[in-house]
């Protein structure tokens, strides 16, 4: 056995040999042979094994194709070439095949089968032909390192022992996954998702460092991502255990395996001591590749000494610059196409990716890749923390020294909610300066605008300074605290600069507006307008801007009369003083269009959005985001009018424009996703709609939290879709979350809450929870009436919900009155042929049917069908509701022959548009079965009735209860007719008591 000094000498020789190019290594070993033949022989054997390394952890874990039995039946996939060296068992493990050969061991795919448990594992054993005392000791050291690492992100050591020939082995968790870079590219993950996975890897590396273990070979092949999105760090075969008790901090035990040149740190390439800083450098290389699709240095295939010269002597390009840089040795003309391909894999254009990486990410990567280890991040945790702060919009540690940078990060973090606080003001001022410089007669305006910009900037910087004498702490300073501080100071500061004070009040008021704090917004916006109106030198543009901001706030709280007055004044002033083609006048058209949308006045809204679109396209260009805003308005109008193909086209165009301009995770993109989902939902394209609802909700909650106004609308739309799918429990859960968040964020009297409560009450009705359903429907009606007035079209929706619930409670006269009022309001605002009127007519038919008034029921159902057909809702689920009700009415009237084709049509629509097992399909099956039974077709009726009975097994209560009762009653009748008395009695007992009918 080697003594300690001889072992250390062997390690020194191996380290030197591994650093040499292959052509120089043989000469070195020849020299060694003349001095110490024994050492040379052992060094040659180990180096040969190292050169042949093909470990399980250097590539994707083998699948069945790589572990298939060879021609001789052995499970090694080598066709017998190495069959004789593969054991059948190692300890309690049955060997399934060879997964790879490491420098000093063989890795087997194995399975424990001793009766204790069954699990596939990766088993590594010392290769017997290389089992020198040195390698056995090194192998045991490796196993000890693995035993010290217990972390969910590190492939865990499960077992260990010795083979029959006393060679040590250990057993690792078998990880099936994809290298992290390939995983990201195959799934086209965005920058944020890539960073999130990278931070998982950082957490695992930090765990190893905390136990004095340096990995030394961090690269994509050793960082796998499972199908569930979990990162697993592999291959500590060349890891080093830092020994602070035996050597100075940072010293390591030299290794015996070749590093990976592309990911090796400068000190590794130079042969210097390896510390945790080397792993941080390798992580920097990995992050660079995940972000840019390329590595910092192109050293593939180069000899090690040349790699060392390049890496230690040349700073890599910044990630943002590397995106569009031509590959080394490649044609420059191909760079743009390559850049676009890389960016597309991250959901961006090349320009957007370059902008996304510039700044924070450039700085973070540069610090991780510093050539001097002392200049890198001191720990992996600090690298990960900076990435986390960047994702949260907080200042990162690398750039903390700049007070202006801290302020910019704070504003960027809240940009979507704040609409840019200072950014908007500053851009307005800068625009004024640039424009005025080109027009000599407006030189005084330029001076005033420049002075205002400087004062605004000074006010904001001072506001941050007062929050913290050194640097603002963004984690403890909430946006509302920041804004409240600014608003309080504006009560007594800048009084000698009224234009600056008004500008700041309006911007802070706009922030509160976008955060849903409408009362505070109204107060601040009102103060800004009062200041401007009282100053004789106020520019007309500023007055129009204030009126638009105030009018928008009134629209958002549902005070339509006040909103109309403010916006009409803004329009008159803007057209007379600025001209009809001015961008700000286009903004007035847009807000007036939104006001008319809230009134369901689609003709007026359409005209206003088209005027806004024309102004904005002419003044700003077709790609400007304000053009997308107008397209959104036109899409909402088209959906309201029932022109769903046009609505879809408008919303897809707006979504593409917003994604291009803002990036894929902006809240304005979420808004477009919501509107597009609503159109798809209306077309019964439920899978597509649900996916978009969930995407929109994720973005909205991430940006603003659950109480954000649009998040509430999205969640209640998702709940409505789940109800349409038949998932009433899921719908109820989403409605409860939506209404709870809306009460907290919007208050108890907001119209949006009224909408959610009305829809929620209809789900509760379907579940049979009639008392709570009635209470919420009445609350919805009260909220909407107080906020919007008794004649607002949305009142019709609450009346419809309450009327339908009262049918189920047996209060028919009250229900008739409410439904009639609902139809009148819809007809008065939307026209008598609107599909909303057709939907109410179907519910009026239900009420008449429940009272036994078959003539009235038939009249209402036929009118509903006619209206829906003219409105373009034929072949949709709404038509199926009417057809089922009309079919049931005709069967009750003894006209089953007329009912049969109607019910077959309803069943066909529902089977095509709803998921299998939906209770509404069961309803159509039961009614068709009852019609066929009445026509004397029991053989055709029975399977439908059984299918309906089974399909209504869930949900419990409500509509499904009625379906089960009607199916059981019909089956009892059928069995009686056929003399199956026992079965008839069983079905009769199962029928029990049920409700009157269903509305959809």
mmCIF file of N, CA, C and O in Angstrom, residues 784-837:
data_model
loop_
_atom_site.group_PDB
_atom_site.id
_atom_site.type_symbol
_atom_site.label_atom_id
_atom_site.label_comp_id
_atom_site.label_asym_id
_atom_site.label_seq_id
_atom_site.Cartn_x
_atom_site.Cartn_y
_atom_site.Cartn_z
ATOM 1 N N UNK A 784 -75.304 46.810 -7.819
ATOM 2 C CA UNK A 784 -75.359 47.380 -9.166
ATOM 3 C C UNK A 784 -76.370 48.524 -9.243
ATOM 4 O O UNK A 784 -76.126 49.521 -9.928
ATOM 5 N N UNK A 785 -77.483 48.385 -8.581
ATOM 6 C CA UNK A 785 -78.493 49.451 -8.633
ATOM 7 C C UNK A 785 -77.961 50.729 -8.005
ATOM 8 O O UNK A 785 -78.134 51.828 -8.558
ATOM 9 N N UNK A 786 -77.304 50.613 -6.841
ATOM 10 C CA UNK A 786 -76.763 51.792 -6.165
ATOM 11 C C UNK A 786 -75.619 52.415 -6.960
ATOM 12 O O UNK A 786 -75.510 53.644 -7.046
ATOM 13 N N UNK A 787 -74.754 51.591 -7.526
ATOM 14 C CA UNK A 787 -73.568 52.124 -8.211
ATOM 15 C C UNK A 787 -73.875 52.632 -9.605
ATOM 16 O O UNK A 787 -73.276 53.612 -10.060
ATOM 17 N N UNK A 788 -74.817 51.974 -10.309
ATOM 18 C CA UNK A 788 -74.996 52.248 -11.729
ATOM 19 C C UNK A 788 -76.374 52.805 -12.082
ATOM 20 O O UNK A 788 -76.582 53.237 -13.212
ATOM 21 N N UNK A 789 -77.290 52.774 -11.134
ATOM 22 C CA UNK A 789 -78.636 53.250 -11.429
ATOM 23 C C UNK A 789 -79.550 52.115 -11.839
ATOM 24 O O UNK A 789 -79.085 51.076 -12.336
ATOM 25 N N UNK A 790 -80.870 52.280 -11.659
ATOM 26 C CA UNK A 790 -81.815 51.174 -11.873
ATOM 27 C C UNK A 790 -81.986 50.760 -13.327
ATOM 28 O O UNK A 790 -82.533 49.688 -13.592
ATOM 29 N N UNK A 791 -81.550 51.590 -14.269
ATOM 30 C CA UNK A 791 -81.766 51.269 -15.680
ATOM 31 C C UNK A 791 -80.508 50.783 -16.402
ATOM 32 O O UNK A 791 -80.521 50.621 -17.617
ATOM 33 N N UNK A 792 -79.439 50.588 -15.674
ATOM 34 C CA UNK A 792 -78.197 50.131 -16.296
ATOM 35 C C UNK A 792 -78.388 48.716 -16.831
ATOM 36 O O UNK A 792 -79.042 47.880 -16.187
ATOM 37 N N UNK A 793 -77.808 48.397 -17.996
ATOM 38 C CA UNK A 793 -78.027 47.057 -18.585
ATOM 39 C C UNK A 793 -77.520 45.911 -17.730
ATOM 40 O O UNK A 793 -78.068 44.810 -17.796
ATOM 41 N N UNK A 794 -76.494 46.145 -16.914
ATOM 42 C CA UNK A 794 -76.011 45.038 -16.084
ATOM 43 C C UNK A 794 -77.008 44.666 -14.994
ATOM 44 O O UNK A 794 -76.926 43.554 -14.440
ATOM 45 N N UNK A 795 -77.949 45.577 -14.683
ATOM 46 C CA UNK A 795 -78.999 45.238 -13.720
ATOM 47 C C UNK A 795 -79.796 44.034 -14.241
ATOM 48 O O UNK A 795 -80.240 43.185 -13.474
ATOM 49 N N UNK A 796 -79.950 43.952 -15.565
ATOM 50 C CA UNK A 796 -80.706 42.840 -16.157
ATOM 51 C C UNK A 796 -80.067 41.499 -15.815
ATOM 52 O O UNK A 796 -80.773 40.499 -15.613
ATOM 53 N N UNK A 797 -78.755 41.467 -15.727
ATOM 54 C CA UNK A 797 -78.056 40.224 -15.399
ATOM 55 C C UNK A 797 -78.389 39.770 -13.985
ATOM 56 O O UNK A 797 -78.678 38.581 -13.741
ATOM 57 N N UNK A 798 -78.371 40.702 -13.026
ATOM 58 C CA UNK A 798 -78.707 40.357 -11.647
ATOM 59 C C UNK A 798 -80.177 39.949 -11.527
ATOM 60 O O UNK A 798 -80.510 39.032 -10.763
ATOM 61 N N UNK A 799 -81.058 40.615 -12.260
ATOM 62 C CA UNK A 799 -82.468 40.249 -12.247
ATOM 63 C C UNK A 799 -82.665 38.832 -12.776
ATOM 64 O O UNK A 799 -83.467 38.055 -12.241
ATOM 65 N N UNK A 800 -81.933 38.492 -13.836
ATOM 66 C CA UNK A 800 -82.024 37.152 -14.408
ATOM 67 C C UNK A 800 -81.567 36.102 -13.397
ATOM 68 O O UNK A 800 -82.220 35.066 -13.210
ATOM 69 N N UNK A 801 -80.419 36.345 -12.736
ATOM 70 C CA UNK A 801 -79.904 35.394 -11.761
ATOM 71 C C UNK A 801 -80.909 35.178 -10.628
ATOM 72 O O UNK A 801 -81.218 34.028 -10.257
ATOM 73 N N UNK A 802 -81.428 36.269 -10.072
ATOM 74 C CA UNK A 802 -82.358 36.154 -8.953
ATOM 75 C C UNK A 802 -83.660 35.485 -9.386
ATOM 76 O O UNK A 802 -84.206 34.630 -8.670
ATOM 77 N N UNK A 803 -84.166 35.834 -10.562
ATOM 78 C CA UNK A 803 -85.404 35.239 -11.036
ATOM 79 C C UNK A 803 -85.287 33.743 -11.217
ATOM 80 O O UNK A 803 -86.210 32.977 -10.862
ATOM 81 N N UNK A 804 -84.176 33.286 -11.762
ATOM 82 C CA UNK A 804 -83.986 31.845 -11.988
ATOM 83 C C UNK A 804 -83.925 31.088 -10.662
ATOM 84 O O UNK A 804 -84.462 29.988 -10.529
ATOM 85 N N UNK A 805 -83.235 31.677 -9.685
ATOM 86 C CA UNK A 805 -83.143 31.038 -8.368
ATOM 87 C C UNK A 805 -84.529 30.926 -7.729
ATOM 88 O O UNK A 805 -84.877 29.897 -7.118
ATOM 89 N N UNK A 806 -85.370 31.955 -7.886
ATOM 90 C CA UNK A 806 -86.701 31.925 -7.294
ATOM 91 C C UNK A 806 -87.598 30.890 -7.956
ATOM 92 O O UNK A 806 -88.520 30.375 -7.322
ATOM 93 N N UNK A 807 -87.360 30.578 -9.226
ATOM 94 C CA UNK A 807 -88.095 29.462 -9.847
ATOM 95 C C UNK A 807 -87.844 28.190 -9.056
ATOM 96 O O UNK A 807 -88.777 27.440 -8.714
ATOM 97 N N UNK A 808 -86.568 27.937 -8.765
ATOM 98 C CA UNK A 808 -86.219 26.712 -8.048
ATOM 99 C C UNK A 808 -86.763 26.715 -6.623
ATOM 100 O O UNK A 808 -86.953 25.647 -6.032
ATOM 101 N N UNK A 809 -87.001 27.897 -6.070
ATOM 102 C CA UNK A 809 -87.549 27.981 -4.715
ATOM 103 C C UNK A 809 -89.076 27.981 -4.722
ATOM 104 O O UNK A 809 -89.707 28.132 -3.673
ATOM 105 N N UNK A 810 -89.661 27.859 -5.923
ATOM 106 C CA UNK A 810 -91.113 27.757 -6.034
ATOM 107 C C UNK A 810 -91.841 29.075 -5.931
ATOM 108 O O UNK A 810 -93.075 29.103 -5.800
ATOM 109 N N UNK A 811 -91.156 30.187 -6.051
ATOM 110 C CA UNK A 811 -91.787 31.514 -5.934
ATOM 111 C C UNK A 811 -91.951 32.076 -7.349
ATOM 112 O O UNK A 811 -91.225 32.968 -7.787
ATOM 113 N N UNK A 812 -92.908 31.496 -8.052
ATOM 114 C CA UNK A 812 -93.030 31.713 -9.492
ATOM 115 C C UNK A 812 -93.467 33.127 -9.852
ATOM 116 O O UNK A 812 -92.975 33.703 -10.830
ATOM 117 N N UNK A 813 -94.401 33.681 -9.105
ATOM 118 C CA UNK A 813 -94.907 35.012 -9.471
ATOM 119 C C UNK A 813 -93.798 36.058 -9.371
ATOM 120 O O UNK A 813 -93.637 36.887 -10.269
ATOM 121 N N UNK A 814 -93.026 35.997 -8.304
ATOM 122 C CA UNK A 814 -91.906 36.934 -8.151
ATOM 123 C C UNK A 814 -90.864 36.702 -9.247
ATOM 124 O O UNK A 814 -90.300 37.653 -9.798
ATOM 125 N N UNK A 815 -90.643 35.433 -9.576
ATOM 126 C CA UNK A 815 -89.676 35.107 -10.624
ATOM 127 C C UNK A 815 -90.124 35.658 -11.969
ATOM 128 O O UNK A 815 -89.321 36.224 -12.729
ATOM 129 N N UNK A 816 -91.438 35.502 -12.277
ATOM 130 C CA UNK A 816 -91.949 36.028 -13.547
ATOM 131 C C UNK A 816 -91.686 37.522 -13.671
ATOM 132 O O UNK A 816 -91.279 38.021 -14.733
ATOM 133 N N UNK A 817 -91.932 38.244 -12.593
ATOM 134 C CA UNK A 817 -91.754 39.703 -12.609
ATOM 135 C C UNK A 817 -90.294 40.075 -12.856
ATOM 136 O O UNK A 817 -89.977 40.957 -13.675
ATOM 137 N N UNK A 818 -89.391 39.404 -12.139
ATOM 138 C CA UNK A 818 -87.962 39.721 -12.276
ATOM 139 C C UNK A 818 -87.455 39.398 -13.672
ATOM 140 O O UNK A 818 -86.680 40.166 -14.267
ATOM 141 N N UNK A 819 -87.879 38.278 -14.236
ATOM 142 C CA UNK A 819 -87.425 37.893 -15.570
ATOM 143 C C UNK A 819 -87.975 38.829 -16.633
ATOM 144 O O UNK A 819 -87.273 39.163 -17.603
ATOM 145 N N UNK A 820 -89.203 39.269 -16.466
ATOM 146 C CA UNK A 820 -89.775 40.226 -17.417
ATOM 147 C C UNK A 820 -89.012 41.544 -17.376
ATOM 148 O O UNK A 820 -88.729 42.150 -18.424
ATOM 149 N N UNK A 821 -88.672 42.004 -16.177
ATOM 150 C CA UNK A 821 -87.882 43.236 -16.058
ATOM 151 C C UNK A 821 -86.499 43.066 -16.687
ATOM 152 O O UNK A 821 -85.968 43.983 -17.325
ATOM 153 N N UNK A 822 -85.898 41.891 -16.521
ATOM 154 C CA UNK A 822 -84.586 41.626 -17.127
ATOM 155 C C UNK A 822 -84.679 41.710 -18.649
ATOM 156 O O UNK A 822 -83.843 42.368 -19.295
ATOM 157 N N UNK A 823 -85.684 41.064 -19.234
ATOM 158 C CA UNK A 823 -85.838 41.095 -20.697
ATOM 159 C C UNK A 823 -86.064 42.508 -21.190
ATOM 160 O O UNK A 823 -85.529 42.921 -22.231
ATOM 161 N N UNK A 824 -86.875 43.287 -20.459
ATOM 162 C CA UNK A 824 -87.149 44.669 -20.872
ATOM 163 C C UNK A 824 -85.883 45.512 -20.883
ATOM 164 O O UNK A 824 -85.657 46.304 -21.809
ATOM 165 N N UNK A 825 -85.048 45.370 -19.846
ATOM 166 C CA UNK A 825 -83.823 46.179 -19.781
ATOM 167 C C UNK A 825 -82.843 45.803 -20.877
ATOM 168 O O UNK A 825 -82.211 46.650 -21.492
ATOM 169 N N UNK A 826 -82.685 44.509 -21.116
ATOM 170 C CA UNK A 826 -81.801 44.086 -22.205
ATOM 171 C C UNK A 826 -82.317 44.598 -23.549
ATOM 172 O O UNK A 826 -81.543 45.103 -24.376
ATOM 173 N N UNK A 827 -83.612 44.465 -23.790
ATOM 174 C CA UNK A 827 -84.171 44.881 -25.077
ATOM 175 C C UNK A 827 -84.049 46.382 -25.272
ATOM 176 O O UNK A 827 -83.756 46.855 -26.378
ATOM 177 N N UNK A 828 -84.269 47.153 -24.196
ATOM 178 C CA UNK A 828 -84.197 48.609 -24.305
ATOM 179 C C UNK A 828 -82.799 49.087 -24.652
ATOM 180 O O UNK A 828 -82.631 50.039 -25.420
ATOM 181 N N UNK A 829 -81.763 48.443 -24.095
ATOM 182 C CA UNK A 829 -80.394 48.901 -24.319
ATOM 183 C C UNK A 829 -79.735 48.215 -25.502
ATOM 184 O O UNK A 829 -78.985 48.841 -26.258
ATOM 185 N N UNK A 830 -79.996 46.923 -25.699
ATOM 186 C CA UNK A 830 -79.287 46.150 -26.712
ATOM 187 C C UNK A 830 -80.124 45.833 -27.941
ATOM 188 O O UNK A 830 -79.586 45.373 -28.947
ATOM 189 N N UNK A 831 -81.421 46.049 -27.847
ATOM 190 C CA UNK A 831 -82.313 45.718 -28.951
ATOM 191 C C UNK A 831 -83.034 44.409 -28.670
ATOM 192 O O UNK A 831 -82.491 43.517 -28.003
ATOM 193 N N UNK A 832 -84.258 44.263 -29.172
ATOM 194 C CA UNK A 832 -85.073 43.090 -28.847
ATOM 195 C C UNK A 832 -84.559 41.790 -29.444
ATOM 196 O O UNK A 832 -85.013 40.716 -29.043
ATOM 197 N N UNK A 833 -83.618 41.863 -30.403
ATOM 198 C CA UNK A 833 -83.110 40.648 -31.035
ATOM 199 C C UNK A 833 -81.727 40.245 -30.526
ATOM 200 O O UNK A 833 -81.077 39.374 -31.106
ATOM 201 N N UNK A 834 -81.267 40.877 -29.450
ATOM 202 C CA UNK A 834 -79.950 40.526 -28.919
ATOM 203 C C UNK A 834 -80.000 39.167 -28.230
ATOM 204 O O UNK A 834 -81.011 38.778 -27.648
ATOM 205 N N UNK A 835 -78.865 38.447 -28.285
ATOM 206 C CA UNK A 835 -78.852 37.102 -27.722
ATOM 207 C C UNK A 835 -79.136 37.097 -26.226
ATOM 208 O O UNK A 835 -79.680 36.106 -25.695
ATOM 209 N N UNK A 836 -78.806 38.189 -25.516
ATOM 210 C CA UNK A 836 -79.116 38.247 -24.089
ATOM 211 C C UNK A 836 -80.618 38.147 -23.862
ATOM 212 O O UNK A 836 -81.075 37.521 -22.899
ATOM 213 N N UNK A 837 -81.402 38.771 -24.745
ATOM 214 C CA UNK A 837 -82.858 38.677 -24.645
ATOM 215 C C UNK A 837 -83.287 37.229 -24.881
ATOM 216 O O UNK A 837 -84.173 36.698 -24.186
#
